[in-house]
Tab-separated table of C-alpha atoms and ligand atoms in Angstrom:
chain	number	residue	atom	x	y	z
A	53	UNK	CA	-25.155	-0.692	-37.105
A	54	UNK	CA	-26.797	2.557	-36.981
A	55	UNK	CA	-25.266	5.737	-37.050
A	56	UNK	CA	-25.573	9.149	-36.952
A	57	UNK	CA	-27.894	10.902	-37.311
A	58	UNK	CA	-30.172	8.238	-35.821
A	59	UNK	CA	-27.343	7.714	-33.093
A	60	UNK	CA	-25.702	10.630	-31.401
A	61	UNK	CA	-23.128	9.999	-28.408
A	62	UNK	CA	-23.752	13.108	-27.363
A	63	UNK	CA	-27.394	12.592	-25.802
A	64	UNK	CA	-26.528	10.485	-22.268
A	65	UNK	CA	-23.350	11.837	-22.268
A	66	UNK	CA	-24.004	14.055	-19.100
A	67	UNK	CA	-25.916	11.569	-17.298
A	68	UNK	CA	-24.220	9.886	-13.843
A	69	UNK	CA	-26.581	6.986	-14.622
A	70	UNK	CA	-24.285	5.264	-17.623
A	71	UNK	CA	-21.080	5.610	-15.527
A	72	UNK	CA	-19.138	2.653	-16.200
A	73	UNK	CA	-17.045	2.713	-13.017
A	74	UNK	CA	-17.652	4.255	-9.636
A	75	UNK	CA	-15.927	4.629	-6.836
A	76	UNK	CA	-16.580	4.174	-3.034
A	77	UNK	CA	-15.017	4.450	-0.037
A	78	UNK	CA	-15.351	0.976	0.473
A	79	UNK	CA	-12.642	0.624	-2.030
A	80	UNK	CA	-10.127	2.608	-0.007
A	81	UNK	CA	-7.568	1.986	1.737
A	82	UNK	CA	-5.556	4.920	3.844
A	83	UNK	CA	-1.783	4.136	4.790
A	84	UNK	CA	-0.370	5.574	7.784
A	85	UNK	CA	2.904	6.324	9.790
A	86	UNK	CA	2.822	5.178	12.845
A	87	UNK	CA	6.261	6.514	14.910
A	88	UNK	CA	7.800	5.308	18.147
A	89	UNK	CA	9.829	8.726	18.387
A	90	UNK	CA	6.195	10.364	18.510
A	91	UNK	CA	4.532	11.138	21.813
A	92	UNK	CA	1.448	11.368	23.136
A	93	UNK	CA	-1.105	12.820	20.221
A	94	UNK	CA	1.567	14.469	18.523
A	95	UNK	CA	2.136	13.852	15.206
A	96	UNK	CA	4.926	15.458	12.773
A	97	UNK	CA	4.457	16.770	9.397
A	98	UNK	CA	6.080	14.678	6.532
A	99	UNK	CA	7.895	17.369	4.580
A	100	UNK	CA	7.732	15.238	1.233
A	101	UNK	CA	4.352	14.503	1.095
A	102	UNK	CA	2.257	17.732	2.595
A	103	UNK	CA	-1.068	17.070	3.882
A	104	UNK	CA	0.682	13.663	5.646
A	105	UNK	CA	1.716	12.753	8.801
A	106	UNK	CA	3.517	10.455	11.066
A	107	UNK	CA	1.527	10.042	13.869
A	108	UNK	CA	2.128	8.638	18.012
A	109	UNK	CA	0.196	5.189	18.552
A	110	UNK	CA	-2.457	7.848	20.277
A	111	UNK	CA	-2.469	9.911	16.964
A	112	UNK	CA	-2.687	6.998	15.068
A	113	UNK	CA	-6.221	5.632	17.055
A	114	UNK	CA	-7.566	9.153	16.200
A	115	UNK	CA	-7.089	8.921	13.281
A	116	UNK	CA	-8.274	5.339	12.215
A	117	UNK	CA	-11.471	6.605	13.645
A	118	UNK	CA	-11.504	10.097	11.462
A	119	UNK	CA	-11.152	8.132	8.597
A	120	UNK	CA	-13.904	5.372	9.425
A	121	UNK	CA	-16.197	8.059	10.347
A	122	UNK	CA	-15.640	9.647	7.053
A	123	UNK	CA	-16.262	5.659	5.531
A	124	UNK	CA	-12.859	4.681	5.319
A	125	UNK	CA	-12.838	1.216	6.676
A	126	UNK	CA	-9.432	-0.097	5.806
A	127	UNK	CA	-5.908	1.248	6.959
A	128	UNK	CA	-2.244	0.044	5.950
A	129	UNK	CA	0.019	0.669	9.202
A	130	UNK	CA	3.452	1.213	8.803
A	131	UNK	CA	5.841	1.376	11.747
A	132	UNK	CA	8.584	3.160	12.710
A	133	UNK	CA	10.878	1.933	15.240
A	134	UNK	CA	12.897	4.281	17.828
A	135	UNK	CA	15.347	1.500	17.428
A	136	UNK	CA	17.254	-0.086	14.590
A	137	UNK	CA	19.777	-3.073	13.967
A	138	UNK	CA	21.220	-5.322	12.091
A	139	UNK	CA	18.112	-7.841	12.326
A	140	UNK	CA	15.482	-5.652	12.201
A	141	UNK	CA	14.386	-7.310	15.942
A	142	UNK	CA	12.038	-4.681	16.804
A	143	UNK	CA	9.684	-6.075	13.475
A	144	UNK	CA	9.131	-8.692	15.515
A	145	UNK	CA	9.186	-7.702	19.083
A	146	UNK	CA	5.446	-8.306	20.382
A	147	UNK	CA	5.475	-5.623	21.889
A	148	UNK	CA	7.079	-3.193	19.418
A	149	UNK	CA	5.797	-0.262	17.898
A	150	UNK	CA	2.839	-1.800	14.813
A	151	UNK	CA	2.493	-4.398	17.628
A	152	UNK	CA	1.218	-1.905	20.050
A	153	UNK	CA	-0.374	0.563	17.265
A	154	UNK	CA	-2.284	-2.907	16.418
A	155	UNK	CA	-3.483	-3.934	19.584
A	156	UNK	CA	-4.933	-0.431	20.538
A	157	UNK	CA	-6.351	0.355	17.119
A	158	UNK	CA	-8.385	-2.980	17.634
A	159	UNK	CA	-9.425	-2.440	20.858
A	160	UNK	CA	-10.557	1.577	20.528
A	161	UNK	CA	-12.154	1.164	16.257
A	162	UNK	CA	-14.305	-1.099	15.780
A	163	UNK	CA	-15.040	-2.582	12.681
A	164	UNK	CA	-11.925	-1.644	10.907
A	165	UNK	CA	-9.648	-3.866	8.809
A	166	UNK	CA	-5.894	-3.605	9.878
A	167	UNK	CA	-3.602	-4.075	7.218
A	168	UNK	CA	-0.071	-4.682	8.075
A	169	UNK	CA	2.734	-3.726	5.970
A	170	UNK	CA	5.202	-6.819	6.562
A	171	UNK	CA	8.972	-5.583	5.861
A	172	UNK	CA	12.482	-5.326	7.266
A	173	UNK	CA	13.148	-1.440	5.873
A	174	UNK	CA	11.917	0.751	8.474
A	175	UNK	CA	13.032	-1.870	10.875
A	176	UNK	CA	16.594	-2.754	9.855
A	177	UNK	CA	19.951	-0.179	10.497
A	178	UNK	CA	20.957	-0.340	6.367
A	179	UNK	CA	17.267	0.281	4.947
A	180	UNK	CA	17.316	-2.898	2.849
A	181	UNK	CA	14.011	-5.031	2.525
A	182	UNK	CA	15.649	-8.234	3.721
A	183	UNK	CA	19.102	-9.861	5.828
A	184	UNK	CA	22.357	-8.106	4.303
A	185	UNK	CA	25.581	-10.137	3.958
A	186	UNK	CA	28.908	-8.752	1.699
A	187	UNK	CA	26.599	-6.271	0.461
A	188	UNK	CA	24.173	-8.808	-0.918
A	189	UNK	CA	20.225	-9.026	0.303
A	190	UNK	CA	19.790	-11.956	1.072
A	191	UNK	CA	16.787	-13.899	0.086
A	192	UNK	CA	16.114	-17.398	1.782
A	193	UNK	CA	17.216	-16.284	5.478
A	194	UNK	CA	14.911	-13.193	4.850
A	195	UNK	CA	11.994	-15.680	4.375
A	196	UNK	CA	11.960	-17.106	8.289
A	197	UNK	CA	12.061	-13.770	9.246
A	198	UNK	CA	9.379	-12.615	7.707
A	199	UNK	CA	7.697	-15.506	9.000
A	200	UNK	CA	8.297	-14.331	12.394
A	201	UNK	CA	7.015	-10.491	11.573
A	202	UNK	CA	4.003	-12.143	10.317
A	203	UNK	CA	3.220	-14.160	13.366
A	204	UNK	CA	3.630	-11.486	15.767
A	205	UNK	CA	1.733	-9.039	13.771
A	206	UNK	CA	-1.281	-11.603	13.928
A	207	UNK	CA	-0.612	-12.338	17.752
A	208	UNK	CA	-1.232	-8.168	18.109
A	209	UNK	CA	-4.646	-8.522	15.959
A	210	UNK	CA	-3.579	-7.702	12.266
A	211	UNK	CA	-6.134	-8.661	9.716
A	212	UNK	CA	-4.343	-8.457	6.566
A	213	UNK	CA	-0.162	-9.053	6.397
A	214	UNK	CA	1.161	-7.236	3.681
A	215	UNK	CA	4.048	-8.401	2.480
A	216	UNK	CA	6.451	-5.630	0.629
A	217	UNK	CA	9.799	-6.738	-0.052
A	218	UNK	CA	9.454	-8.636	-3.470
A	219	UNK	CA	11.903	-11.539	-1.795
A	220	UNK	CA	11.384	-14.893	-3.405
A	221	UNK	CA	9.008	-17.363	-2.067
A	222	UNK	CA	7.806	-14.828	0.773
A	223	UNK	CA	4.160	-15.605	0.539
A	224	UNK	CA	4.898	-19.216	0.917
A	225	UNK	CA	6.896	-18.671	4.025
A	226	UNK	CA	4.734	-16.460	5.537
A	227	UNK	CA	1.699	-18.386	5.126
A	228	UNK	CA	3.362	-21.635	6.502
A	229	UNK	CA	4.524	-20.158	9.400
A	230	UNK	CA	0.940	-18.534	10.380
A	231	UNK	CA	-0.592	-21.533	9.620
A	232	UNK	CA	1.625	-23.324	12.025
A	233	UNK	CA	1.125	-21.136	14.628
A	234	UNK	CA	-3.290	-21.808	14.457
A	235	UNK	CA	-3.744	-18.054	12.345
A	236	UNK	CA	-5.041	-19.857	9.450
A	237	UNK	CA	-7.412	-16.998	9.059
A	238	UNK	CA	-5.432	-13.887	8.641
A	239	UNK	CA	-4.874	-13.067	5.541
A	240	UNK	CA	-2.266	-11.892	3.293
A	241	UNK	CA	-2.466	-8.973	0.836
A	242	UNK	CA	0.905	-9.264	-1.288
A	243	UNK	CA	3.129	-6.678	-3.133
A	244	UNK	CA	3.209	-9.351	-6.204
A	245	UNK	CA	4.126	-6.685	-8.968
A	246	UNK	CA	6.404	-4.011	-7.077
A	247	UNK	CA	8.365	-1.567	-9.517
A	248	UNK	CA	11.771	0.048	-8.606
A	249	UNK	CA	10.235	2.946	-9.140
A	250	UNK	CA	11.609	6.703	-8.448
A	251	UNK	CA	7.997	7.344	-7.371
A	252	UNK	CA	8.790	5.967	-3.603
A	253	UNK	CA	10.870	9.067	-3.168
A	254	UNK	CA	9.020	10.747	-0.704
A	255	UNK	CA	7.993	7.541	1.718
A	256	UNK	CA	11.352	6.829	2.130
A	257	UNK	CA	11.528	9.862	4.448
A	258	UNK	CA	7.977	9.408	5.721
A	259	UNK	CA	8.502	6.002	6.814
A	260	UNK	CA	12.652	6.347	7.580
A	261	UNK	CA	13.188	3.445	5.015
A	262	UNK	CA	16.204	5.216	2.983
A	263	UNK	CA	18.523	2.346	2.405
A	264	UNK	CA	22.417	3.324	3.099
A	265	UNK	CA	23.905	1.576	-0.167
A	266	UNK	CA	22.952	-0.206	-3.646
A	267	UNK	CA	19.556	0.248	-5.196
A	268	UNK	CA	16.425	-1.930	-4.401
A	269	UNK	CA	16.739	-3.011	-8.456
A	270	UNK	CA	18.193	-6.999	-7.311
A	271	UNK	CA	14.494	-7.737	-5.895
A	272	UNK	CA	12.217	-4.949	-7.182
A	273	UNK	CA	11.178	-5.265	-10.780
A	274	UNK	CA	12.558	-3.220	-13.866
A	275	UNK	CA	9.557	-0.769	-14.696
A	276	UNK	CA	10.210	-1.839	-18.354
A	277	UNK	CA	8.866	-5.450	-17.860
A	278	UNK	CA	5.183	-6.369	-18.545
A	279	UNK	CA	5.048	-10.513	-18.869
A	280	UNK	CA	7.419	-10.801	-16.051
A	281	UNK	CA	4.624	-9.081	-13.566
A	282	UNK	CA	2.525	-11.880	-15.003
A	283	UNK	CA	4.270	-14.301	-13.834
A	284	UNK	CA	4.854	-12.772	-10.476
A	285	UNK	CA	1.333	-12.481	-9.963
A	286	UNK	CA	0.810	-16.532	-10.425
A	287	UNK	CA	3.763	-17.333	-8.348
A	288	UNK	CA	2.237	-15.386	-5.092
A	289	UNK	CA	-1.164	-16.347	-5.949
A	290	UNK	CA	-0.342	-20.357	-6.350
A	291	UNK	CA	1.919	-19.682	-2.743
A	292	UNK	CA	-1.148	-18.680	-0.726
A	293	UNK	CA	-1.835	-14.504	-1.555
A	294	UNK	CA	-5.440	-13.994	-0.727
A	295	UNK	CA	-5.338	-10.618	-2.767
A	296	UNK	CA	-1.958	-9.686	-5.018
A	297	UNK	CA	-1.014	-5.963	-5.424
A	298	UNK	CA	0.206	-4.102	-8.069
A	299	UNK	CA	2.503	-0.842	-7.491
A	300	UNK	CA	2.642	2.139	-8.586
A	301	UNK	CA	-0.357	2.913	-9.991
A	302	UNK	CA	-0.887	5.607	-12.393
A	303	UNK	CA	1.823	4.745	-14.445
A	304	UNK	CA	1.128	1.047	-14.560
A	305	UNK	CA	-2.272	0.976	-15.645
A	306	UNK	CA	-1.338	-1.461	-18.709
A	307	UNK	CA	-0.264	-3.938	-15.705
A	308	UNK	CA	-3.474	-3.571	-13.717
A	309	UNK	CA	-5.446	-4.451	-16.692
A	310	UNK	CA	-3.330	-7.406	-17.903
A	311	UNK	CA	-3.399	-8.762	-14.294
A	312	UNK	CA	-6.964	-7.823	-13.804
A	313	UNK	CA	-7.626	-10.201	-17.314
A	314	UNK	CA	-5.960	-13.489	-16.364
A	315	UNK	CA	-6.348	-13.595	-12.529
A	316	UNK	CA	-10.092	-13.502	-10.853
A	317	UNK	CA	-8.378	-12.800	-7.069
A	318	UNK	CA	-8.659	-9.615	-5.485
A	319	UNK	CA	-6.745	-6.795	-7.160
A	320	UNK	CA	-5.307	-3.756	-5.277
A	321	UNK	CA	-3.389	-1.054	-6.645
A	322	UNK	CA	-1.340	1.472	-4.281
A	323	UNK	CA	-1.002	4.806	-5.280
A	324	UNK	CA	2.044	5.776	-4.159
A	325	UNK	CA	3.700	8.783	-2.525
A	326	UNK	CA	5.512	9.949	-5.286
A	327	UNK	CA	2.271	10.162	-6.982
A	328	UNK	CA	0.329	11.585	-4.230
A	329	UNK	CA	3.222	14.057	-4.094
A	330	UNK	CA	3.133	15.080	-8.112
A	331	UNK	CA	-0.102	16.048	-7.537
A	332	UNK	CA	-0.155	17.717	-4.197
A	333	UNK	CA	3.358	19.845	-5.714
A	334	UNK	CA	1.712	20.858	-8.956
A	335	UNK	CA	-1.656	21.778	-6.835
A	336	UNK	CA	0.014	23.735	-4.788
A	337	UNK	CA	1.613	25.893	-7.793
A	338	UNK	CA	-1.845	26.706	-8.612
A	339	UNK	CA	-0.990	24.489	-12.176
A	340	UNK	CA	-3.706	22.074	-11.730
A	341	UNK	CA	-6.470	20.991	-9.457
A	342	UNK	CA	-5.643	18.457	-7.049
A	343	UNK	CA	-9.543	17.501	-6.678
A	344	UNK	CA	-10.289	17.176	-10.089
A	345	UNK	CA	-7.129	15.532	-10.857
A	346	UNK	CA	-7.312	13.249	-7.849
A	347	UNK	CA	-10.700	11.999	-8.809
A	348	UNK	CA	-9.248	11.509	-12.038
A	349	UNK	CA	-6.612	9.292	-11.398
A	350	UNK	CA	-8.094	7.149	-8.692
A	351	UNK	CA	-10.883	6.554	-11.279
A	352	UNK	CA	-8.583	5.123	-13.956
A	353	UNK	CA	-6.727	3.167	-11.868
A	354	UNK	CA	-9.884	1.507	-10.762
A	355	UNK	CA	-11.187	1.457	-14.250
A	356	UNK	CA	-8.095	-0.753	-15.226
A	357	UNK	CA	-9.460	-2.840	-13.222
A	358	UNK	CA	-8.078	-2.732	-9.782
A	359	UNK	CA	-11.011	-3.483	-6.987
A	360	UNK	CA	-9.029	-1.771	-3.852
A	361	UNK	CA	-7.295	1.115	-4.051
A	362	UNK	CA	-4.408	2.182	-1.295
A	363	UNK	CA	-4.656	5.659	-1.238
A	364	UNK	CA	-3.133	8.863	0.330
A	365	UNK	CA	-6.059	10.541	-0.837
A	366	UNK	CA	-8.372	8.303	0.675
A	367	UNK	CA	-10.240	10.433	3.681
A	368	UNK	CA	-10.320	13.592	0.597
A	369	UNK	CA	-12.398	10.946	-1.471
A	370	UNK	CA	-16.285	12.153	-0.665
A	371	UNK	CA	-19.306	9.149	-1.656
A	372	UNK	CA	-21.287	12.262	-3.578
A	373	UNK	CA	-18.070	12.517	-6.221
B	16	LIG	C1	9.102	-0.664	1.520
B	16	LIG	C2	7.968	0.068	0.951
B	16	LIG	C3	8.052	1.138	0.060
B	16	LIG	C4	6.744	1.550	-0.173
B	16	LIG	C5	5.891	0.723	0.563
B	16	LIG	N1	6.676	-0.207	1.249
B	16	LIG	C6	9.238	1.822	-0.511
B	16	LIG	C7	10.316	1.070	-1.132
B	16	LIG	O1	10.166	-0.072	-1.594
B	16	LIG	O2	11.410	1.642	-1.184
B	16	LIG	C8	6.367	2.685	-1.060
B	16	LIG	C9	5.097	3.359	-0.748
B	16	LIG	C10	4.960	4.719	-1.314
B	16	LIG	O3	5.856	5.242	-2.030
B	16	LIG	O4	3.922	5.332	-1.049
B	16	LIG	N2	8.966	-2.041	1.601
B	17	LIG	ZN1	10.853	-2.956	2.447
């Protein structure tokens, strides 16, 4: 091999050409907060997470159809019922708050791909992600649930269900029950590797999902486990998941690259609040630059090897970058 001075590194190092990875807005994906308590085309400022909103089901139409103008073509609803209980009905209630967000999102953007996030949380009075019993989440009885979410998410026009609660066997379930009920072609994006992380901080008070005891540690994984987010990648992808998510992001870039080496399905990686909030914080203090930084980090997450990337950042992402 030759080497210098016959090779120098130095000589295409400023050209754009020999990028290894680029990004698009194609491989974006903007989550929003879509609130019951919010009228007409209010929305309210999330404190935790500047820059972000929780939006009416008005508010939220707007701004699906910012963010597509701008190229962003994919959006990950999240609801937020005026109600809560014990079940977590109003997940399921066709005509409930993502049910309704759905429906008119469809109807008023068109071609946009809805994206679902399918969980009890927001939904349920103790902020668990499944059925509670003797201070236990339960897992099985959480599955037909789910089931139902997913079904009545479809009925309202979701494309993608996006399953978030790390419960055993949930992409199974869900995909049974759609199947059953003739939505064989909606598909289902799943949270196969989700961390207990401290980096969900701030959505908990953007989408109301503070749970009221315990930890989320008896069905989120320990962030100190590698092989065990291998296995929970083949588990979801042998149940059914048509694309298998890995979360956080910046910090797991080891995982997105193991995953993205032994699995050829779809890979997303969601870059979470508590990131998105890091950077926004520190920005703010005038310590670093949230542009550069941004662009940074949504490029190494990609170069790990994730192809979609769910972003807070997404409509701040510009195709000349
Ligand atoms: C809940 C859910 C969480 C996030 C997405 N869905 C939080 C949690 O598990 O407590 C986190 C998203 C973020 O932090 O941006 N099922
Ligand atoms: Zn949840």
């Amino acid at each position: 091999m030759k080497m210098f001075p016959a090779v120098r590194m130095r000589r295409l190092r400023k050209l754009k050409l020999i990028r290894e990875t680029r990004l698009s807005t194609d491989d974006l994906i903007l989550p929003l907060f879509i609130d019951e308590n919010v009228e007409g085309e209010n929305k309210k400022p999330i404190d935790s997470m500047p820059g972000q909103f929780r939006f009416s089901i008005e508010g939220a139409v707007k701004e699906v159809s910012e963010a597509h103008s701008l190229g962003i073509k994919s959006v990950l609803l999240f609801g937020i019922p005026a109600r809560k209980d014990e079940k977590g009905s109003e997940a399921f209630n066709n005509e409930g708050v993502i049910q309704r967000a759905v429906r008119m999102v469809k109807k008023e953007v068109e071609d946009v791909v809805i994206i679902t996030d399918l969980c009890l949380c927001e939904y349920i009075s103790h902020g668990h992600c499944g059925l509670v019993e003797n201070g236990e989440v339960l897992n099985d009885p959480t599955l037909e649930v789910l089931g139902k979410i997913a079904v009545s998410q479809a009925e309202a026009g979701s494309d993608i269900v996006a399953p978030s609660g790390m419960m055993d066997g949930m992409v199974k379930a869900i995909r049974e029950k759609l199947d059953d009920e003739g939505f064989t072609d909606t598909a289902i994006m799943s949270y196969a590797v989700k961390y207990n992380s401290a980096l969900y901080g701030p959505f908990r008070e953007a989408a109301d999902s503070g749970y009221k005891f315990g930890d989320r540690s008896s069905y989120q994984m320990a962030f100190s486990n590698a092989r065990e987010a291998l296995r929970e990648v083949e588990l979801d992808v042998k149940e059914g998941a048509d694309i298998v998510m890995v979360k956080p992001a910046i910090f797991y870039l080891d995982i997105i690259s193991k995953v993205r080496a032994k699995f050829d399905v779809p890979l997303a990686a969601y870059n979470v609040s508590g990131e998105y909030a890091m950077i926004t914080a520190a920005s703010e203090k005038g310590y670093l630059n949230r542009e550069e930084v941004m662009m940074e980090g949504l490029t190494a997450i990609k170069r790990a090897g994730a192809d979609l990337i769910i972003t807070y950042f997404a409509k701040e992402w510009h195709p000349s970058r």
